[in-house]
Short mmCIF file of C-alpha atoms and ligand atoms in Angstrom, two decimals:
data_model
loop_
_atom_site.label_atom_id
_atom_site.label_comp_id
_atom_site.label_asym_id
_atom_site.label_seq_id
_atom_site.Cartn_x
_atom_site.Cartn_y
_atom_site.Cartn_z
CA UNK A 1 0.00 0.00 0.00
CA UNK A 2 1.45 3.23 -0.97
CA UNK A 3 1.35 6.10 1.17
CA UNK A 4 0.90 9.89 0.45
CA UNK A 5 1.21 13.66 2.42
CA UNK A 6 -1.89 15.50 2.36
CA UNK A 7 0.29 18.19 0.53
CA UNK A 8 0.64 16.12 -2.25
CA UNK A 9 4.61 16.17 -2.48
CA UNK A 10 5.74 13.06 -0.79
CA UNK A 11 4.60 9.34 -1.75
CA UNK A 12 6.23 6.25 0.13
CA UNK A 13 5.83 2.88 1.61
CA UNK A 14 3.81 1.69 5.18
CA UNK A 15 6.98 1.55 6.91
CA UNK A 16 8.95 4.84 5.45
CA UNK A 17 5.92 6.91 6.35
CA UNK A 18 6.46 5.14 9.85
CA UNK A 19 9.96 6.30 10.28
CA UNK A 20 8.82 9.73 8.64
CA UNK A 21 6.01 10.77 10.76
CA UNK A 22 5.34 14.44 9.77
CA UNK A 23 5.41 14.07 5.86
CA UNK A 24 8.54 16.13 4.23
CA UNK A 25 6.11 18.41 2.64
CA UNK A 26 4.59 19.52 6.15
CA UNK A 27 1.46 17.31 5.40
CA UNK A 28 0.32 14.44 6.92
CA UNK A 29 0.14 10.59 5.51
CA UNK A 30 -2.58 8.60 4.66
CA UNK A 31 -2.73 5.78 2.41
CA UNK A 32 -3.50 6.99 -1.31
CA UNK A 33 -6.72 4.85 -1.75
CA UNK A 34 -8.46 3.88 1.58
CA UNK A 35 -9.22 -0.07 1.46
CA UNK A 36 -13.17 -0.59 1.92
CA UNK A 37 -14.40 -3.90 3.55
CA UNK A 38 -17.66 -5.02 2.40
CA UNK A 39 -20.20 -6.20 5.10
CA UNK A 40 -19.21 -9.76 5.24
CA UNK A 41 -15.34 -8.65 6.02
CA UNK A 42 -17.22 -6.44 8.50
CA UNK A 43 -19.30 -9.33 10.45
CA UNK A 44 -16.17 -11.27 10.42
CA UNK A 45 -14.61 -8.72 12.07
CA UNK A 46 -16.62 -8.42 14.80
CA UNK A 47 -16.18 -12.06 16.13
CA UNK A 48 -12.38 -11.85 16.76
CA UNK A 49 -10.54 -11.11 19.61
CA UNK A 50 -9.74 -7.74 19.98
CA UNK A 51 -5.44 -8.99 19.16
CA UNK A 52 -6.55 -10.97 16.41
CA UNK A 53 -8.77 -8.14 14.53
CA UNK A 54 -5.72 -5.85 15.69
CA UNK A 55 -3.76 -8.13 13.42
CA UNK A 56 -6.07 -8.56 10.62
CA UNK A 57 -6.54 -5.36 9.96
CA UNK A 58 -2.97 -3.85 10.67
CA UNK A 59 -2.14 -6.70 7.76
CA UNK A 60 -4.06 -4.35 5.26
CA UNK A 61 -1.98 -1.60 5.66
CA UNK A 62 1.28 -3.26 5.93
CA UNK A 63 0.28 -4.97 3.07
CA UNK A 64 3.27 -7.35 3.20
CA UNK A 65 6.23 -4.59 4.49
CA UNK A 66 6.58 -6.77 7.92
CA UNK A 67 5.78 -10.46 8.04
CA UNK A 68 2.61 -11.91 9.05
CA UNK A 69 4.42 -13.80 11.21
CA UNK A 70 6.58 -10.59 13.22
CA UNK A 71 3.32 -8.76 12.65
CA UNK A 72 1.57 -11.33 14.79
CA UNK A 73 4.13 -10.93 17.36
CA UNK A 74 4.42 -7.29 17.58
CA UNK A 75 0.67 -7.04 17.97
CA UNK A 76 0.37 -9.86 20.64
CA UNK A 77 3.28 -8.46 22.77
CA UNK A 78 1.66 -5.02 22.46
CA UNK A 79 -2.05 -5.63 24.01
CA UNK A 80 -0.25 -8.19 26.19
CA UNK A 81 0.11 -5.17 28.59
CA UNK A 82 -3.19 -4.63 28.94
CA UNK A 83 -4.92 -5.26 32.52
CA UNK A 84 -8.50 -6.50 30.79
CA UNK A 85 -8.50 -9.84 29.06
CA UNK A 86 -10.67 -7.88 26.28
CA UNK A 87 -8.05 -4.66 26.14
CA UNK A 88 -10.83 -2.61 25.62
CA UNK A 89 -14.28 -3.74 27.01
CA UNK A 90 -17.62 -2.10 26.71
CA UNK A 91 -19.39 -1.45 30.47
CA UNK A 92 -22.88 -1.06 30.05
CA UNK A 93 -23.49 1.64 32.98
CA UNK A 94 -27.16 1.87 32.47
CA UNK A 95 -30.04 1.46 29.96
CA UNK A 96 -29.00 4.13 28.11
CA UNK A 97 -25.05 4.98 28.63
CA UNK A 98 -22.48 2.59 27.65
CA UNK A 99 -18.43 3.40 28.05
CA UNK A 100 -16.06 2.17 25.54
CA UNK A 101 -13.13 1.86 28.56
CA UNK A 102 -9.61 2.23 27.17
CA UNK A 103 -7.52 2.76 29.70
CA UNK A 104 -6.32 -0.49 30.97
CA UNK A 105 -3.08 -0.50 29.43
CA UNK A 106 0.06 0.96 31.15
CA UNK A 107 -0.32 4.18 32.23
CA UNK A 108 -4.17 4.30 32.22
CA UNK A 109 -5.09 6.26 29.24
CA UNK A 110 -6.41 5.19 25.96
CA UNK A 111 -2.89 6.50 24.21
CA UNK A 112 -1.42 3.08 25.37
CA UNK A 113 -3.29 1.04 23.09
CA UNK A 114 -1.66 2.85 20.14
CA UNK A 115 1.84 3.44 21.63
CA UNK A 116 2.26 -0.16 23.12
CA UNK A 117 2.33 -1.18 19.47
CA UNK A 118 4.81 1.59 18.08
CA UNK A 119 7.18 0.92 20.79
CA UNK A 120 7.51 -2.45 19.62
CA UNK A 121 6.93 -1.40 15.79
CA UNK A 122 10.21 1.02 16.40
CA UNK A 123 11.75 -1.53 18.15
CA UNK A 124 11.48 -4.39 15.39
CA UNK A 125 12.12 -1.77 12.27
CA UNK A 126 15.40 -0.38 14.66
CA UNK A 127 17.04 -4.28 14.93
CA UNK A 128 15.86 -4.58 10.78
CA UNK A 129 17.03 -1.94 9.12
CA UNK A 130 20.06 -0.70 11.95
CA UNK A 131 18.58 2.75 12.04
CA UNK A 132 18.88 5.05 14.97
CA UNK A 133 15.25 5.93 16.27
CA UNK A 134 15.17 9.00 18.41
CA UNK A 135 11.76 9.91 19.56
CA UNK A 136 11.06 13.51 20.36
CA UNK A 137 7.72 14.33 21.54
CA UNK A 138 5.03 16.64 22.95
CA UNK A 139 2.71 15.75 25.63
CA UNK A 140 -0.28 17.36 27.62
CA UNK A 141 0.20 14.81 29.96
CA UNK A 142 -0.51 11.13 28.30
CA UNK A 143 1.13 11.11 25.69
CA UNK A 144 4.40 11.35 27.08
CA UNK A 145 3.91 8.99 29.73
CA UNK A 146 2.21 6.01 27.33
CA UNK A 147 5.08 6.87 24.69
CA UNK A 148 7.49 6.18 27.56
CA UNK A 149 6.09 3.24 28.51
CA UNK A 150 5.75 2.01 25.10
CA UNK A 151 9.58 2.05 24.17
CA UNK A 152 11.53 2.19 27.78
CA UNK A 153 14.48 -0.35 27.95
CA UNK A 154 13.56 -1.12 24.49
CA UNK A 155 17.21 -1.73 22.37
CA UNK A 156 17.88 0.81 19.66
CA UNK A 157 15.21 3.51 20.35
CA UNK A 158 15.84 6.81 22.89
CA UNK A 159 12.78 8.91 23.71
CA UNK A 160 12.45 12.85 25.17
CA UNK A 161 9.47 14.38 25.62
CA UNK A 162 8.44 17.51 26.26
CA UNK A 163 5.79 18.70 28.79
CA UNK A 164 4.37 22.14 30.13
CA UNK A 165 5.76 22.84 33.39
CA UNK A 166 3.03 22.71 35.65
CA UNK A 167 0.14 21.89 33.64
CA UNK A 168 0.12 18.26 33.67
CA UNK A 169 -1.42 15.92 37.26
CA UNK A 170 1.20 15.04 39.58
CA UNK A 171 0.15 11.66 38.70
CA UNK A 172 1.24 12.40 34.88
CA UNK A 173 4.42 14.35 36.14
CA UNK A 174 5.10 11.10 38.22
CA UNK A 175 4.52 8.07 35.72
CA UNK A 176 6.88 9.88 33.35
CA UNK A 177 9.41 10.77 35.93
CA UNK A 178 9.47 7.55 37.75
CA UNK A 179 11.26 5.84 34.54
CA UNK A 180 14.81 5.95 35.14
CA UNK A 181 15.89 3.46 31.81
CA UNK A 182 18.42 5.30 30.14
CA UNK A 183 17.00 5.63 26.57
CA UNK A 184 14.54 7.92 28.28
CA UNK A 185 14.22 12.06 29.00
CA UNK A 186 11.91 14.10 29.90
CA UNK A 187 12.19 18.15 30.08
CA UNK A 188 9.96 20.80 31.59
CA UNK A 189 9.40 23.78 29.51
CA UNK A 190 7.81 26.99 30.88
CA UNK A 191 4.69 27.49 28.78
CA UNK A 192 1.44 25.58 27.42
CA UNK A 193 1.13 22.50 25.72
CA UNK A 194 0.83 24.43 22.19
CA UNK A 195 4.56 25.51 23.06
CA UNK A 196 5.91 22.05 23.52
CA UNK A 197 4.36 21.24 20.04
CA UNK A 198 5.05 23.99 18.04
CA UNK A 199 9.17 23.30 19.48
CA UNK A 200 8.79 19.82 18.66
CA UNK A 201 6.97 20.84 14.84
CA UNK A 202 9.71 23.64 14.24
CA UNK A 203 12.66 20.59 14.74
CA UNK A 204 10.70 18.43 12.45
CA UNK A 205 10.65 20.74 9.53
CA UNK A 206 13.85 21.77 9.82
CA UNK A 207 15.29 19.32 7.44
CA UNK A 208 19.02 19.53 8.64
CA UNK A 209 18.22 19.44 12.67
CA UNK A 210 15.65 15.86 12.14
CA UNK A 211 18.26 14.18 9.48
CA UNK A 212 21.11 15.45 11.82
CA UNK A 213 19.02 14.24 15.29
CA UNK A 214 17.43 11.48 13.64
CA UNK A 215 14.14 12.34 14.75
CA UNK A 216 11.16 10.10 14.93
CA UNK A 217 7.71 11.15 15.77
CA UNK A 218 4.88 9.89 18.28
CA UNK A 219 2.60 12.07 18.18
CA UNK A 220 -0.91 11.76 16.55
CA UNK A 221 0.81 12.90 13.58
CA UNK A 222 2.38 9.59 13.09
CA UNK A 223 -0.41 7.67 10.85
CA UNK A 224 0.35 3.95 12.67
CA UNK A 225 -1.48 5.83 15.71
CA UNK A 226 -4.86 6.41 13.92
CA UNK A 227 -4.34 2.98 12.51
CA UNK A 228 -4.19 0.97 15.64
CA UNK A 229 -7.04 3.23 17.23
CA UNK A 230 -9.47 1.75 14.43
CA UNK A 231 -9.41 -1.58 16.15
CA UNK A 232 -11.33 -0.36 19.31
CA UNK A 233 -14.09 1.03 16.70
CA UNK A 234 -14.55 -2.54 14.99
CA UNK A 235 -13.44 -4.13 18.19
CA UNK A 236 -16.98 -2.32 19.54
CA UNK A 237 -18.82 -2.76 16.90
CA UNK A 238 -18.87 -6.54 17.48
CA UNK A 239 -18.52 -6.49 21.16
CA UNK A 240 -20.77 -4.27 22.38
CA UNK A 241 -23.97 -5.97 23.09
CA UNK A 242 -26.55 -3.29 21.66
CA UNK A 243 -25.22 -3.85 17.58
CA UNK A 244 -25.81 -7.93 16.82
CA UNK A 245 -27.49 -6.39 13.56
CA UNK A 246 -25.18 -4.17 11.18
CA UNK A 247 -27.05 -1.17 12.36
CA UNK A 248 -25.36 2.05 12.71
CA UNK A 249 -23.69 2.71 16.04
CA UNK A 250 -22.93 6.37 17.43
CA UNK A 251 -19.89 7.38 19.15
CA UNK A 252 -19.09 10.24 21.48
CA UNK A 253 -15.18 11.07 21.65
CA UNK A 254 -13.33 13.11 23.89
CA UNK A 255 -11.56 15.22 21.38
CA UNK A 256 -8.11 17.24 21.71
CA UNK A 257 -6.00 16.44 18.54
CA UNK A 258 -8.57 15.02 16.37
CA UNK A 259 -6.29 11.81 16.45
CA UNK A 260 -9.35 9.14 18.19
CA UNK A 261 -12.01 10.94 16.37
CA UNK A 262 -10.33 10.90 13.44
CA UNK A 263 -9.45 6.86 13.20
CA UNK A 264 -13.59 6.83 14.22
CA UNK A 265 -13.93 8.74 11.09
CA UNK A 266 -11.52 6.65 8.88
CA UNK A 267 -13.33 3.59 9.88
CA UNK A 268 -16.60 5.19 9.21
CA UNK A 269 -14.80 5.50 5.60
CA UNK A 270 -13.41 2.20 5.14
CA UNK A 271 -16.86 0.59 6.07
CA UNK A 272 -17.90 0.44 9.30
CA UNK A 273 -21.14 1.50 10.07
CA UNK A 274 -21.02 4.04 12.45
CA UNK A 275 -24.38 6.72 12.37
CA UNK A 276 -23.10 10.19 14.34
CA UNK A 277 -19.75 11.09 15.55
CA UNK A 278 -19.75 13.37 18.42
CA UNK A 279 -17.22 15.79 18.71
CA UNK A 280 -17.09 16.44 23.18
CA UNK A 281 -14.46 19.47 23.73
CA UNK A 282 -14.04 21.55 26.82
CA UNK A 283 -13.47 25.13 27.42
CA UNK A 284 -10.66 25.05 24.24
CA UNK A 285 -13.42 24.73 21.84
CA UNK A 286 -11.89 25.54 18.45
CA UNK A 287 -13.55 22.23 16.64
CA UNK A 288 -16.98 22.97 17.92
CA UNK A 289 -17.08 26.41 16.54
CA UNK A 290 -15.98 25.00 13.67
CA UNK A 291 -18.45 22.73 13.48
CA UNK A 292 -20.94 25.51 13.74
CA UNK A 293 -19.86 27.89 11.51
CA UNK A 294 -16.96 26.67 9.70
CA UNK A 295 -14.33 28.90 10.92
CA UNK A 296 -11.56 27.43 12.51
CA UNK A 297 -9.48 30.10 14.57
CA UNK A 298 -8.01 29.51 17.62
CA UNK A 299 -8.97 31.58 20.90
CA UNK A 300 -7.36 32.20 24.28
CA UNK A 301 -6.02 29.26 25.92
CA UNK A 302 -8.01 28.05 28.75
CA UNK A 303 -6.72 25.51 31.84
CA UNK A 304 -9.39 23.01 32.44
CA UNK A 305 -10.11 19.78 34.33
CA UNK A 306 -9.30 17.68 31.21
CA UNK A 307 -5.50 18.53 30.67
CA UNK A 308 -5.20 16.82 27.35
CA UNK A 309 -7.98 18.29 25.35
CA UNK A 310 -6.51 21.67 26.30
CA UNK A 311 -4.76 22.17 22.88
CA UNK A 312 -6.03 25.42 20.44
CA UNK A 313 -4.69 23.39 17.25
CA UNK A 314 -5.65 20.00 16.62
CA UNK A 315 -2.87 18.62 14.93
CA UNK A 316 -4.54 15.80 12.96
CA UNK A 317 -7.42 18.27 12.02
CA UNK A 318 -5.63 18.43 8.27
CA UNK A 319 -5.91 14.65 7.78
CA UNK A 320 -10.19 15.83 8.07
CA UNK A 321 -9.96 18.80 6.29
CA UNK A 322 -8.21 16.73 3.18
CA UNK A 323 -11.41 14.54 2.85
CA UNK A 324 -13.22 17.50 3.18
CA UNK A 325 -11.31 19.05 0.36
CA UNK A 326 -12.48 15.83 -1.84
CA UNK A 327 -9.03 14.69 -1.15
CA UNK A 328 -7.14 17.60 -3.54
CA UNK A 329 -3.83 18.20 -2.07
CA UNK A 330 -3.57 21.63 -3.97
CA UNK A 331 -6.86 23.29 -2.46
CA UNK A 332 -5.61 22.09 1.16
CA UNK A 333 -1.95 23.08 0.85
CA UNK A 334 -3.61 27.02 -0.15
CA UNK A 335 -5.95 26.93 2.72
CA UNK A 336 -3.02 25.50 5.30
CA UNK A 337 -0.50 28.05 4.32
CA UNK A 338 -3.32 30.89 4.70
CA UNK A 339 -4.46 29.29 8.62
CA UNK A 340 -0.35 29.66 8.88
CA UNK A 341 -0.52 33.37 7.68
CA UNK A 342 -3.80 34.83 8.96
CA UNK A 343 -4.26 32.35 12.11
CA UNK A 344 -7.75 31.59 10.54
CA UNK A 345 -8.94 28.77 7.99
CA UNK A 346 -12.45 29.24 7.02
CA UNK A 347 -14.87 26.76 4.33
CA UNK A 348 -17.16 27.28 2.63
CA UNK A 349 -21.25 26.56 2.84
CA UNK A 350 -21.28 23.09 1.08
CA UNK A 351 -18.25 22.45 3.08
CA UNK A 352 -19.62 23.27 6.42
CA UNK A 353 -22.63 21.56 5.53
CA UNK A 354 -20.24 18.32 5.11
CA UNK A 355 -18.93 18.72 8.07
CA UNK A 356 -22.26 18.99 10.03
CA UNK A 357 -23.37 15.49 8.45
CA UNK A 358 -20.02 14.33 9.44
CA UNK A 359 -20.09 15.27 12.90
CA UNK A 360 -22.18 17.10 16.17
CA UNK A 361 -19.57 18.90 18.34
CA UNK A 362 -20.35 20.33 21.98
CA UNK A 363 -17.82 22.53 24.13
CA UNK A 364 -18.18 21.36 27.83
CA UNK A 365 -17.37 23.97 30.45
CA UNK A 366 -15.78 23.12 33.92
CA UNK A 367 -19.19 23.48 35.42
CA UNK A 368 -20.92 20.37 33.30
CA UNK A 369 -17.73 18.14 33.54
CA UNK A 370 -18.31 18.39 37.18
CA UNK A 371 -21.66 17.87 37.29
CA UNK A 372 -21.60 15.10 34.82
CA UNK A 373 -19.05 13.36 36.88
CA UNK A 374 -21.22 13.38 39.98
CA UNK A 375 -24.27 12.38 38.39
CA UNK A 376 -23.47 9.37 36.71
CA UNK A 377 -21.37 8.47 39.73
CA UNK A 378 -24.83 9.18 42.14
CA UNK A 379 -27.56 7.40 39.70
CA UNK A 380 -24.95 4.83 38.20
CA UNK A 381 -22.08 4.36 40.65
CA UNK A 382 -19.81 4.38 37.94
CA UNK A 383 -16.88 7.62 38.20
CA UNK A 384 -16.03 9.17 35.62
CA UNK A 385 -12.69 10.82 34.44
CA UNK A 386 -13.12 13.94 33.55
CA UNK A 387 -12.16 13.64 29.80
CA UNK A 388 -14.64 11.20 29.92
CA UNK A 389 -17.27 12.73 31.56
CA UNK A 390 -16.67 15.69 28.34
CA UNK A 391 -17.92 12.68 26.04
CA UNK A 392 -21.11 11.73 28.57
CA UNK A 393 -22.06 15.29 28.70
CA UNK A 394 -21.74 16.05 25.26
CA UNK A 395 -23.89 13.49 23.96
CA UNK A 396 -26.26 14.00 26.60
CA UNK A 397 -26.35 17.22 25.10
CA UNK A 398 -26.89 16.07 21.75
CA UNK A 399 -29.95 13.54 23.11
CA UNK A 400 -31.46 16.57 24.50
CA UNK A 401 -31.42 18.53 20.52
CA UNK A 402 -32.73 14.44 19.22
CA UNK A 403 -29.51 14.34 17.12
CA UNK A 404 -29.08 10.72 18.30
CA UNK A 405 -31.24 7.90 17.70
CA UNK A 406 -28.72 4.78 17.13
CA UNK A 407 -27.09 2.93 20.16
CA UNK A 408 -23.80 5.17 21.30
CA UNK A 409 -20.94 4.61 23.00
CA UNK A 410 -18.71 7.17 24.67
CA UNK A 411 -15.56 6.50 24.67
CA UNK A 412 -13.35 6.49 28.71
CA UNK A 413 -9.75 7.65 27.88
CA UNK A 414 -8.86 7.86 30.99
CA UNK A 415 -8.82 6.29 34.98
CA UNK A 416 -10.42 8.83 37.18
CA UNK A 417 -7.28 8.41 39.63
CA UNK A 418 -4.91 10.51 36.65
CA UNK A 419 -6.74 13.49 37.60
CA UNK A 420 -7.33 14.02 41.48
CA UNK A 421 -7.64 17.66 41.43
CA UNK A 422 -11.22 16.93 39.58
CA UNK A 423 -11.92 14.13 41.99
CA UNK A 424 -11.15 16.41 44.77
CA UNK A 425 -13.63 18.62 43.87
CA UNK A 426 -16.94 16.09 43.21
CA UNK A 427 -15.59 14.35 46.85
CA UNK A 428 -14.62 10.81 44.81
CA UNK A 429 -12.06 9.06 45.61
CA UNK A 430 -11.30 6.73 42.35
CA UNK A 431 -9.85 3.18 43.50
CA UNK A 432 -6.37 2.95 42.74
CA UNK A 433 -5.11 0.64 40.35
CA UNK A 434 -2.29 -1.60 41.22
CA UNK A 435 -0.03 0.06 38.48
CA UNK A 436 0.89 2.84 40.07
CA UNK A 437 1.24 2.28 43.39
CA UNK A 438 4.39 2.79 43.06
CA UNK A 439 4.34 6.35 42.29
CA UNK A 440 3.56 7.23 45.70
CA UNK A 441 6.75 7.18 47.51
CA UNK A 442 8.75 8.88 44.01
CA UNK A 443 11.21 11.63 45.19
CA UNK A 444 11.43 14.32 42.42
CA UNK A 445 13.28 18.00 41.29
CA UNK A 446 12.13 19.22 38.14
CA UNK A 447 13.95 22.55 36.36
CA UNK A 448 11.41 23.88 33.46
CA UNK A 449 13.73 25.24 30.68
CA UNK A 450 12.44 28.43 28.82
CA UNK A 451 11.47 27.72 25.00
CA UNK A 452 14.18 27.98 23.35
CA UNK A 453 15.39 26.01 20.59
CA UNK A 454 19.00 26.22 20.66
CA UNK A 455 19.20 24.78 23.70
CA UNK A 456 16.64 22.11 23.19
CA UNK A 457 19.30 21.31 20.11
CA UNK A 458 21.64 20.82 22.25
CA UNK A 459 20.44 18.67 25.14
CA UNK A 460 18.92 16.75 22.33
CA UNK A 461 22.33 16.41 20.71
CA UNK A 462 24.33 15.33 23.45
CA UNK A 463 21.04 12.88 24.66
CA UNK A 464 20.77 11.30 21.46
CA UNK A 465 24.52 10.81 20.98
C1 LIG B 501 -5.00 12.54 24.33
C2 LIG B 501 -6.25 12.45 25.10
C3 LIG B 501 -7.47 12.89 24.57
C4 LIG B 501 -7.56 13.54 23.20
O1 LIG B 501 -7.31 12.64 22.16
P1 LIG B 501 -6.97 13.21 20.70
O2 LIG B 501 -6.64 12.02 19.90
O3 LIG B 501 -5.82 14.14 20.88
O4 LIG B 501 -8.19 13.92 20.24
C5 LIG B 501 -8.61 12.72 25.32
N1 LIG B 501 -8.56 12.19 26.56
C6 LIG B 501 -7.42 11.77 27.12
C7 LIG B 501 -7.44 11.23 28.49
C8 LIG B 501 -6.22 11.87 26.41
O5 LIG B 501 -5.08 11.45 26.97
#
């Protein structure tokens, strides 16, 4: 399967767009024609184990790069981690709410189910082709730790990510910190999450610093990452006891980077009936203005409850807008370079009409994430996280407005004990899973280092060395 940017300059293989992560160009990859399974591939689907449909359909867009029989390996090795027997089970908290839970792997967010398996993807193409993988990356708080996780102590791979100084849980700060294998750094930086990124973005289009720092990326940008979050859409679609017929099923996502929405999305293209997408933001609510009125510009940073959807640009948002765009690398590489020079990307009325058939978006404020969290914990004694409670609110919003009819699931990205500040303040306590116990007695220092990227060049230099 061949591989292209959305900017229409780069074409390449599964595993070179892999290694590449952000495309040349400054687009992103995605495969040049999307396979579509009919509805028999579909049912079929939806009676395997969640490693084995992992495998089957990571096969189709390998298409023959790694060996079925490594593939296999990698895949079973990856969900291996996992703390469920069905890596991502469906609870059925009531009649009428279901959670898609994702966050038994690792470090308790649903970013371990995709970075389990690049860890071990890096790992196997590092031994194979005797190339240096450096991974630099840019967290709001999970990322960082389940991209850690994913490739410590692993041979041939180093990893440094970057994280806003004070804006990610203790908990976060702590899973990340308390890795001491030596192919792993992490570095404070004073500012937001949207600082971290744009360092990490300005290193990765600087053609001489990546070739020179043999830079790999993690991020959502990285297509493998929207691949391996399909699974858990077709993994749900057959496990989920409300769809035995090929009806549609909904799904409300707790959206930061447009990565997990976007893999819903892709499945949605390749076949899988899903009916409505919900887009659930907080406070930083740039996709569901967008959603409602087609302009996307970014507003005032806001600090909320749910650290990692507090990002202004969603990175994979381009991999959307290229569909949108009837897939025409020339319109989208205009309208990128104009968001880049005006700070605003607008479409037009056919456009936004596209978009509101392709999803329903709600902003939740502090205030409802709260609430939310209590009230399913007081009529359901289920507790949320509040990431997750963004999803519940948002399509209790959209039942409220009739927008959903089909069976929905909203999707848990989180454990409720990441983020105790939020707990704190609905009087939960979450139970506390046995991975991180450890965390508790971890003796820290952290120095934040100012954004600067001559010095970030150098640490990374000397780390990477
Ligand atoms: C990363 C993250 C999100 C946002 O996912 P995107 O793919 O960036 O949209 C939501 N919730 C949690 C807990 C996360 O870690």
């Amino acid at each position: 399967m061949q591989y292209r940017s959305t900017r229409g300059q780069r074409t390449c293989s599964f595993l070179e767009s892999f290694l590449e992560g952000l495309a040349k160009d400054g687009g992103l990859f995605l495969p040049v024609s999307l396979p579509v399974f009919d509805e028999t591939r579909i049912r079929s689907f939806a009676k395997m184990e969640f490693t084995e449909l992992a495998f089957e359909l990571l096969k189709v867009f390998v298409d023959g790069e790694i060996p079925d029989e490594d593939l296999l390996a990698i895949v079973t090795r990856s969900f291996a981690t996992f703390q469920h027997e069905e890596v991502t089970p469906t609870q059925h908290v009531s009649h009428d709410l279901s959670i898609l839970e994702l966050f038994y792997g690792p470090t308790l967010a649903f970013k371990d189910v995709a970075l389990q398996l690049i860890g071990n993807l890096y790992e196997y193409v590092a031994q194979k082709q005797q190339v240096a993988i450096n991974i630099l990356a840019a967290t709001s708080g999970d990322t960082g730790a389940a991209a850690i996780y994913g490739v410590r102590g692993k041979k041939g791979i180093s990893i440094c990510v970057l994280y806003p100084y004070g804006k990610i849980s203790p908990i976060q700060e702590r899973q990340m910190l308390a890795v001491t294998d030596e192919n792993v750094k992490t570095l404070a930086i004073e500012g937001n999450f949207d600082d971290c990124q744009r360092m990490v973005k300005q290193l990765f289009t600087d053609e001489k610093a990546r070739d020179q720092l043999s830079l790999r990326a993690v991020n959502s940008i990285n297509f493998v990452r929207i691949i391996v979050q399909m699974v858990y859409y077709f993994y749900a679609y057959g496990h989920s006891k409300q769809s035995d017929t090929l009806s549609g099923l909904s799904f409300s996502v707790p959206t930061g980077n447009f990565g997990n929405i976007f893999s819903a999305y892709l499945a949605k293209r390749m076949g899988l009936p899903i009916d409505r997408l919900i887009i659930a933001t907080n406070a930083n609510d740039i996709l569901a203005r967008f959603v409602a009125t087609g302009i996307y510009q970014p507003h005032n940073f806001k600090t909320t409850y749910s650290p990692a959807m507090d990002i202004q640009v969603a990175s994979n948002f381009e991999r959307y807008l290229f569909y949108l765009y009837g897939e025409d690398s020339q319109r989208l590489t205009t309208l990128m370079d104009d968001f880049a020079r005006t700070g605003k990307l607008a479409v037009d009325a056919d456009a936004l009409r596209q978009v509101q058939q392709d999803f329903i978006a709600y902003s939740v404020d502090d205030a409802t994430c709260l609430q939310t969290i209590q009230h399913v914990q007081k009529e359901h004694d289920y507790l949320l996280d509040p990431h997750t409670a963004c999803a519940v609110a948002a399509f209790e919003k959209a039942r409220q407005h009739d927008q959903v009819v089909t069976p929905i699931l909203c999707l848990a990205t989180a454990h409720p004990i990441k983020f105790p500040d939020a707990m704190q303040k609905v009087g939960a306590q979450a139970k506390e899973p046995d991975a991180i116990a450890h965390l508790h007695n971890l003796s820290y220092h952290v120095e934040p280092m100012a954004q600067d990227l001559a010095v970030l060049q150098d640490k990374l230099q000397s780390f990477f060395a």
